[in-house]
Short mmCIF file of C-alpha atoms and ligand atoms in Angstrom, two decimals:
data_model
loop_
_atom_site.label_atom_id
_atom_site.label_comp_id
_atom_site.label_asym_id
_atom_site.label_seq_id
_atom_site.Cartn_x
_atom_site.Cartn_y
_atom_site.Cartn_z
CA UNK Z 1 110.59 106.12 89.04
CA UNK Z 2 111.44 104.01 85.52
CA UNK Z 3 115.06 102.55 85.66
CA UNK Z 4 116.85 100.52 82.89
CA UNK Z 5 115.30 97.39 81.94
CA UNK Z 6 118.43 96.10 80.94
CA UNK Z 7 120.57 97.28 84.24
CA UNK Z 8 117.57 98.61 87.09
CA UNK Z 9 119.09 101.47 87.66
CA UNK Z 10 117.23 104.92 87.48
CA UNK Z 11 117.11 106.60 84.62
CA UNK Z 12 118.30 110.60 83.61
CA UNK Z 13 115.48 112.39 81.99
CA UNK Z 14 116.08 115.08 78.95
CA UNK Z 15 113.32 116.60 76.88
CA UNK Z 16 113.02 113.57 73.99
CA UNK Z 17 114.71 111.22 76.24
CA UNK Z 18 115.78 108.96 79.01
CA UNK Z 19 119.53 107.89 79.00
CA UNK Z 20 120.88 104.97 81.66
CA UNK Z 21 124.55 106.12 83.02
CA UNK Z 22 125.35 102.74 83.33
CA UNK Z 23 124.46 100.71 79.69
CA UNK Z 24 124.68 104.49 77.95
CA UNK Z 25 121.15 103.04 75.98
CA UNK Z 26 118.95 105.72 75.06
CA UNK Z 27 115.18 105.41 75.35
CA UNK Z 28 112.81 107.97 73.33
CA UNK Z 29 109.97 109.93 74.95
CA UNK Z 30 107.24 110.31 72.05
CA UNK Z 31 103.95 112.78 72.95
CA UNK Z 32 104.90 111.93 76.94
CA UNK Z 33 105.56 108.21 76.28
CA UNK Z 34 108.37 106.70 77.26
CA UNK Z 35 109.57 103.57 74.70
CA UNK Z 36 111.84 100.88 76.01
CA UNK Z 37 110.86 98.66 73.42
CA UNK Z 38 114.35 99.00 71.08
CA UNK Z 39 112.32 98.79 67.84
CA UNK Z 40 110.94 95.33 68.65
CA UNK Z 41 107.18 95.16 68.93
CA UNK Z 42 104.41 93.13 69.27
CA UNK Z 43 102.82 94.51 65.96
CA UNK Z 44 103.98 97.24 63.64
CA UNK Z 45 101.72 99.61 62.82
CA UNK Z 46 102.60 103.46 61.50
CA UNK Z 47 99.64 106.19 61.82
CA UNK Z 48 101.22 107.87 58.98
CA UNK Z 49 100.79 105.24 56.20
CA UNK Z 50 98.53 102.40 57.65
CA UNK Z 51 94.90 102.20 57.45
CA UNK Z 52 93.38 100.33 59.66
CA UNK Z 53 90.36 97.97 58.17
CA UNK Z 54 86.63 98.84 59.29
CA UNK Z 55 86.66 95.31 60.97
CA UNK Z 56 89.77 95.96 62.98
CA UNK Z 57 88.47 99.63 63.91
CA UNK Z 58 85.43 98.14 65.22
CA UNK Z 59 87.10 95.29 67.21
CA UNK Z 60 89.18 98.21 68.92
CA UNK Z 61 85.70 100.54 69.63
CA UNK Z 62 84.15 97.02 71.19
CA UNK Z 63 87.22 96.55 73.34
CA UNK Z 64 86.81 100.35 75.30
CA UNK Z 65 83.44 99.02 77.78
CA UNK Z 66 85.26 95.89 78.31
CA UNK Z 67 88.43 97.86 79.18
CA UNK Z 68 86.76 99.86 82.17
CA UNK Z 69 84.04 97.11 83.02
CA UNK Z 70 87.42 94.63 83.40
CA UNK Z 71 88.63 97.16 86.35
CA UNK Z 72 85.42 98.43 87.40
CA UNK Z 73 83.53 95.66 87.88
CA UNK Z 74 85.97 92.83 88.63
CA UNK Z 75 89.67 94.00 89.29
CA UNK Z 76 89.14 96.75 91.56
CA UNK Z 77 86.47 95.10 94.01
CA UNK Z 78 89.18 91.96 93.74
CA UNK Z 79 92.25 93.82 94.23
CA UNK Z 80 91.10 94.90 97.54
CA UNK Z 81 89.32 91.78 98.93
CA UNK Z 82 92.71 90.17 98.03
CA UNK Z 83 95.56 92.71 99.21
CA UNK Z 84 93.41 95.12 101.23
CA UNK Z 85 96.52 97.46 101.57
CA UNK Z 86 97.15 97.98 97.84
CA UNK Z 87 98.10 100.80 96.56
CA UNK Z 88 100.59 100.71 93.41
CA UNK Z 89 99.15 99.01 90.03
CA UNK Z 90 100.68 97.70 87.30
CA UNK Z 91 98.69 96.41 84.24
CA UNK Z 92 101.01 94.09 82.16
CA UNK Z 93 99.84 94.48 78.34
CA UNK Z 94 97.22 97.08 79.27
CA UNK Z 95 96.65 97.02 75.07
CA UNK Z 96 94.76 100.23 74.69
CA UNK Z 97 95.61 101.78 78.69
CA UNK Z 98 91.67 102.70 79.53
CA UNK Z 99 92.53 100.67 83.00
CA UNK Z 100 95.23 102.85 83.94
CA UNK Z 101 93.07 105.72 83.98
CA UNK Z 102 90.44 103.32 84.87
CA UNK Z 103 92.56 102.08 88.00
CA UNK Z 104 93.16 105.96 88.90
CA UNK Z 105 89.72 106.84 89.10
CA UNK Z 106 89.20 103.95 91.71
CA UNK Z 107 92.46 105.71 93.85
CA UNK Z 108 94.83 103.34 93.12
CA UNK Z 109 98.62 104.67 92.05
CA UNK Z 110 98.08 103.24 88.45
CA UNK Z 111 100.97 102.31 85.89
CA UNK Z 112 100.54 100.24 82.60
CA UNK Z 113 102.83 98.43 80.30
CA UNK Z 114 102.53 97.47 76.44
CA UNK Z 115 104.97 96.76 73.58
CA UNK Z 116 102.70 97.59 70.80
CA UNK Z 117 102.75 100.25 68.11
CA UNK Z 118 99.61 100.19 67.74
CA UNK Z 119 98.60 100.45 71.30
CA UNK Z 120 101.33 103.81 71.56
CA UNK Z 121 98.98 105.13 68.73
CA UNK Z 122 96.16 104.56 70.87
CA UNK Z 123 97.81 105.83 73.92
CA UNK Z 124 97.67 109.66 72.41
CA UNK Z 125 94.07 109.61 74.08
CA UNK Z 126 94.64 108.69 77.55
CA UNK Z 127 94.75 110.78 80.63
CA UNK Z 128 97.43 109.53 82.16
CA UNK Z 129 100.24 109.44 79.27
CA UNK Z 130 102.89 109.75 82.08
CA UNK Z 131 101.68 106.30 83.59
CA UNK Z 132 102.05 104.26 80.42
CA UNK Z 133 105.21 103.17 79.07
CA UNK Z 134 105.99 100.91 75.78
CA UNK Z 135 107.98 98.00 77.18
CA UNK Z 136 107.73 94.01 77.08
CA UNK Z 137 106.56 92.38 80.22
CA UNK Z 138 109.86 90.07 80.25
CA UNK Z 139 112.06 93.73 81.09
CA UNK Z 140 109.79 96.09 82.47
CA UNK Z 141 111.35 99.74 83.30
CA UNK Z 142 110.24 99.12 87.18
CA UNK Z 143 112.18 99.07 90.27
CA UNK Z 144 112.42 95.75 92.25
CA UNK Z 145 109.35 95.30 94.29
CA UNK Z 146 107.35 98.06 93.54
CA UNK Z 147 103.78 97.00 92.96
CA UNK Z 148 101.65 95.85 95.34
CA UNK Z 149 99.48 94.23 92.27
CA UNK Z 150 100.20 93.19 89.10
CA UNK Z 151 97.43 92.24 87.16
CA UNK Z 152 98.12 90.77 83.30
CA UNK Z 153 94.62 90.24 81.53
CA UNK Z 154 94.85 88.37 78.03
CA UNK Z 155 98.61 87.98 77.69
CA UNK Z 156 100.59 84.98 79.01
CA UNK Z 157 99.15 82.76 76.31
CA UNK Z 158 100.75 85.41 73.64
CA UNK Z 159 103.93 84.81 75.01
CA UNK Z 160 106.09 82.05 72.99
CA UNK Z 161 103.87 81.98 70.44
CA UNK Z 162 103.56 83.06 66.73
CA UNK Z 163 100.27 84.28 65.31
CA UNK Z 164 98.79 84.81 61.86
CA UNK Z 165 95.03 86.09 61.05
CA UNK Z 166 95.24 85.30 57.32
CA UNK Z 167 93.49 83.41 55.68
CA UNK Z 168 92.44 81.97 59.17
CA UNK Z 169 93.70 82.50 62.42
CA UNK Z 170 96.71 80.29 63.11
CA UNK Z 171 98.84 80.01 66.46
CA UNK Z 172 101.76 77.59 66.91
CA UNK Z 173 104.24 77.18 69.87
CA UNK Z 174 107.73 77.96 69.77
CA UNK Z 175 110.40 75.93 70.55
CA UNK Z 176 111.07 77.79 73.50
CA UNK Z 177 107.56 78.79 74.90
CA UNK Z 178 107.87 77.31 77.88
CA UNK Z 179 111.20 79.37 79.05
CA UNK Z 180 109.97 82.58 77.54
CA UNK Z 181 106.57 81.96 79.88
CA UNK Z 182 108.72 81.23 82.53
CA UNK Z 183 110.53 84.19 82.20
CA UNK Z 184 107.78 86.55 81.96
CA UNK Z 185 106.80 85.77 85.32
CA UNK Z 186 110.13 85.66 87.22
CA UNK Z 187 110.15 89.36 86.10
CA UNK Z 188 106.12 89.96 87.28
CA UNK Z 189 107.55 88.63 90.18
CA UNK Z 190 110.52 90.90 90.41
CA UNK Z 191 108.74 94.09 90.38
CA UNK Z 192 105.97 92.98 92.75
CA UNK Z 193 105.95 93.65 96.55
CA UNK Z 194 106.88 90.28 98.33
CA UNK Z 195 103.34 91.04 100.49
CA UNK Z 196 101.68 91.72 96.71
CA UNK Z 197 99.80 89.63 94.20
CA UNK Z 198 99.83 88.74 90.73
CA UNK Z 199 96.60 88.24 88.88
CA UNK Z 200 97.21 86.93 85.51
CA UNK Z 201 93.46 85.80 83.13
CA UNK Z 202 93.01 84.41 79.99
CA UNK Z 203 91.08 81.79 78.05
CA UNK Z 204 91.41 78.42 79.85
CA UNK Z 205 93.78 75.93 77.82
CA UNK Z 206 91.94 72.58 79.44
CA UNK Z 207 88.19 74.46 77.79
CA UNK Z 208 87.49 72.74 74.34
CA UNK Z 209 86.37 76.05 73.12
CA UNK Z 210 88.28 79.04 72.45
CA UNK Z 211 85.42 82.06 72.63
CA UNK Z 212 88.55 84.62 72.45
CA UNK Z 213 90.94 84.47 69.23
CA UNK Z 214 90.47 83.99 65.63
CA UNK Z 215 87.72 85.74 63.10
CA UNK Z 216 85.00 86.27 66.27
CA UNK Z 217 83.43 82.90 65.76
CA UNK Z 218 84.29 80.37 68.55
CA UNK Z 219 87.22 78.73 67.81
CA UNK Z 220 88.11 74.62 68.53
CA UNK Z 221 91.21 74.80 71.44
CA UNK Z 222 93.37 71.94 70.61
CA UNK Z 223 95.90 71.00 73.00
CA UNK Z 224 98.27 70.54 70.35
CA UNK Z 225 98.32 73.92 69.12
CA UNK Z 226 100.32 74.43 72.41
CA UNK Z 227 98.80 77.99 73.05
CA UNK Z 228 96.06 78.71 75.76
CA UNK Z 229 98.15 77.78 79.08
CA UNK Z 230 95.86 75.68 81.76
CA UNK Z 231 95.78 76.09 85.08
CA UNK Z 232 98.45 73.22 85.77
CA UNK Z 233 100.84 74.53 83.44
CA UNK Z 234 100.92 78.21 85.15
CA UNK Z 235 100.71 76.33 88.46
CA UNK Z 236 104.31 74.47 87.48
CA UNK Z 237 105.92 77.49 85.81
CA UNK Z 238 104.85 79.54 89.19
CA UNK Z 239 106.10 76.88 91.16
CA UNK Z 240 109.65 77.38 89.12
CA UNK Z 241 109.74 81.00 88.82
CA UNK Z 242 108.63 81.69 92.67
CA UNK Z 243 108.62 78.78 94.61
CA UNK Z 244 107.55 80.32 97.67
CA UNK Z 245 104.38 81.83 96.51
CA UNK Z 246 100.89 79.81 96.06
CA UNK Z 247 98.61 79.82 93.21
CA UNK Z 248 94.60 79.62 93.37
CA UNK Z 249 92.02 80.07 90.75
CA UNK Z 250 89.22 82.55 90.88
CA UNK Z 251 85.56 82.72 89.54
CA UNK Z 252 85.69 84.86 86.27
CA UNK Z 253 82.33 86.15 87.73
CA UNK Z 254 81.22 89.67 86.47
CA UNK Z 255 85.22 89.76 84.56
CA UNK Z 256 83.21 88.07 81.47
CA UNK Z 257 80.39 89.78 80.89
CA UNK Z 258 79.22 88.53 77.44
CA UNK Z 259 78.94 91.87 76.06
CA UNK Z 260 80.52 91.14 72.62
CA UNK Z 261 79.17 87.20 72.83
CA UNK Z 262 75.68 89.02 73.11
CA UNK Z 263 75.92 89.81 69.81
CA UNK Z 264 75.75 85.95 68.41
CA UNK Z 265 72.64 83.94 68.93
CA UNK Z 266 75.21 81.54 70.89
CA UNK Z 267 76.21 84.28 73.09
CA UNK Z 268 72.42 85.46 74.13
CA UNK Z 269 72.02 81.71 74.94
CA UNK Z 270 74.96 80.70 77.17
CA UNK Z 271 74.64 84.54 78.84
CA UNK Z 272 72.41 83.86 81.57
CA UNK Z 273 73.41 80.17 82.76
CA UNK Z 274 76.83 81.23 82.29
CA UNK Z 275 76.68 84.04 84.47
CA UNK Z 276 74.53 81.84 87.24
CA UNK Z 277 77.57 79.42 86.83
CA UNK Z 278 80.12 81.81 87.70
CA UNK Z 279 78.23 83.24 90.20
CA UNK Z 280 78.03 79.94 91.82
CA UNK Z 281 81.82 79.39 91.35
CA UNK Z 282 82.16 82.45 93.48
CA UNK Z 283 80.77 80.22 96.28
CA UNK Z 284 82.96 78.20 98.75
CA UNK Z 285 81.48 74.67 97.80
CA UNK Z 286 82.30 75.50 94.27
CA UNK Z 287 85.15 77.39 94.31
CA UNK Z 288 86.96 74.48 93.70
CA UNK Z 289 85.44 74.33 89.83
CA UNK Z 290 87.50 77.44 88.84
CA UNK Z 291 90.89 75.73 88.06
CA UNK Z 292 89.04 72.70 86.04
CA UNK Z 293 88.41 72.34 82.39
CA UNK Z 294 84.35 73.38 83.51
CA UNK Z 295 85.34 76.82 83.41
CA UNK Z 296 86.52 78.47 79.91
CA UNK Z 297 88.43 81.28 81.48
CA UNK Z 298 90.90 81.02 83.95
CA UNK Z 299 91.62 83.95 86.39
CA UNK Z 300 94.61 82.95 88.33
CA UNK Z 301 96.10 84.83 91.82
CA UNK Z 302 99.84 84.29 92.30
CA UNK Z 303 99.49 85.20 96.41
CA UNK Z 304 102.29 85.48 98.55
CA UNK Z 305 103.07 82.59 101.07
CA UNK Z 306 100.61 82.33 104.19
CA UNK Z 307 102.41 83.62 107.33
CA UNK Z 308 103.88 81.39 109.38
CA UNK Z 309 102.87 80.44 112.66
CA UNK Z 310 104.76 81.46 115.87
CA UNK Z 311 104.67 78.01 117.80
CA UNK Z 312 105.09 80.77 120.69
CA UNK Z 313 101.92 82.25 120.16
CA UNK Z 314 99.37 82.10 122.61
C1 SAM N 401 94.38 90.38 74.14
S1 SAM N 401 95.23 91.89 74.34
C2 SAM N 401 94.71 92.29 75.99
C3 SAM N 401 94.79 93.75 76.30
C4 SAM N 401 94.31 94.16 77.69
N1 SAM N 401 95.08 93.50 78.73
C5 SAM N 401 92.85 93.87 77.87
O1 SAM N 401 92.51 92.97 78.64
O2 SAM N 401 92.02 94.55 77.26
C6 SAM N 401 96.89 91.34 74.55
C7 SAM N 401 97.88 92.48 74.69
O3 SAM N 401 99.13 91.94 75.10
C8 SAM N 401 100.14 92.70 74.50
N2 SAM N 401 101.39 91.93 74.57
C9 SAM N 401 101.75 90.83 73.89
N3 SAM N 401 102.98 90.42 74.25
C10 SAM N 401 103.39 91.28 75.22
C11 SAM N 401 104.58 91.40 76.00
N4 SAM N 401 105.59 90.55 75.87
N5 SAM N 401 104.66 92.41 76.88
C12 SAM N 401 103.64 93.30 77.03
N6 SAM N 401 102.50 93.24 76.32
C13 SAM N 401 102.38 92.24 75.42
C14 SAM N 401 99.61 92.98 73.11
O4 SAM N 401 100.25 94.06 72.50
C15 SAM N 401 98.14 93.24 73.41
O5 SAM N 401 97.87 94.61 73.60
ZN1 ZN N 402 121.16 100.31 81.32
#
């Protein structure tokens, strides 16, 4: 099924590798992975001679509940209240690929993306090695139209941005975010099923708190740090990308579920009137409150057009 990102045209396997007959590039398979990534990466990270820190090992065990709960709990029920016939799945920067095998278990035809070393690494665990391939959202190895879903938790505000951790966690925009961002979706859009839906979610850009990046302590979101996207924003480069779709916010009910935040006094706090708020987001009175600055984390549906209406129908 993977064709070149470059040229979309299928791909001839051998042992260590997949060749396209029409670029001649040559894309490695390592331990059942397949790498389109041409030695750029989000991260570099080598098993062989990096250690990772007992901090950063930790963050990565904390991240494996959240991983199935994200599918589990909120994806899966979603995907199929929103496109009851779904059946193919692509996660967009599945980071460590628990969904995929996650989104198997729940019968859907599961395939994940990343363009991380340090997520291949991690990959050497999964189930499903065959489903996961190392490639950049903006040229994914996928046929036109060929998800049903595409869902892209945590990732669109990475995207025409550079990030530093040290000494404190830094973000600024580059110069060209907003095209990069824009062209990240046109190719979500590409490989998704005109009848199909796009679910990107990530820390609102209009909240004045950032609960999500930086050292684990909430974080001040400035505007002009130009990196957490609001709901407007993806609502104009949506608009530009695929002008025929519509865009509508969703609760993040049961997709946060404070587990790490429990761990702060401030996170045992906010837990329980958070999660009454979200429920009551979920309602149709309130639904409205999902795309405003009231709500810190934006879970966004990229739906395809509402059929139109015969004027010969009776
Ligand atoms: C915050 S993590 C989220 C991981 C996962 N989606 C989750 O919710 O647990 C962001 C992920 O996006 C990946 N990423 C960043 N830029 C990407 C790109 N252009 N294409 C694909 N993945 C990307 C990173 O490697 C990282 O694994
Ligand atoms: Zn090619």
């Amino acid at each position: 099924v993977l064709v070149c990102p470059h040229c979309h045209v299928p791909l001839e396997r051998a042992a260590v590798n997949l060749t396209c007959a029409a670029c001649g590039r040559q894309y490695p398979i390592d331990d059942g992975i397949a790498d389109f990534a041409e030695g750029s990466y989000y991260d570099s990270f080598n098993a062989d001679t990096d250690r990772l820190s007992d901090h950063h090992l930790e963050g990565l065990a904390l991240e494996v509940e959240g991983s199935i709960r994200r599918i589990r709990d909120f994806y899966a029920p979603l995907i199929r209240r929103s496109v009851p016939t779904a059946h193919r799945v692509l996660d967009c920067g599945c980071g460590n690929g628990l969904s995929v095998d996650e989104l198997i278990k729940e019968g859907f035809d599961a395939f994940g993306n990343d363009v991380s070393q340090l997520r291949k690494w991690q990959w050497r665990e999964r189930h499903h090695r065959n489903k996961l391939v190392v490639a950049s959202g903006m040229r994914l190895p996928f046929p036109d139209h060929f998800f049903d879903v595409v869902v892209s938790s945590g990732v669109l505000e990475h995207i025409g941005v550079e990030e530093w951790s040290l000494p404190t966690y830094t973000v600024r925009a580059q110069a060209d975010r907003d095209e990069q961002r824009g062209a990240f979706l046109r190719e979500l859009a590409r490989v998704t099923a005109p009848s199909g839906s796009i679910f990107l979610d990530f820390p609102n850009g209009a909240f004045p708190v950032d609960f999500w990046h930086g050292d684990g302590t909430p974080r001040r979101n400035r505007r002009s740090e130009g990196f957490l996207p609001t709901f407007r924003e993806v609502r104009d480069l949506s608009r530009a990308a695929m002008p025929d779709r519509r865009i509508h916010a969703h609760a993040p009910y049961r997709r946060l579920q404070f587990r790490q935040a429990a761990r702060h006094w401030y996170g045992q706090a906010f837990r329980m009137p958070m999660n009454a708020f979200f429920r009551a987001m979920t309602t149709p009175p309130l639904q409205w409150l999902a795309s405003t600055a009231l709500n810190p984390f934006l879970v966004i549906e990229i739906a395809p057009p509402p059929p139109l209406k015969s004027p010969f129908r009776t």
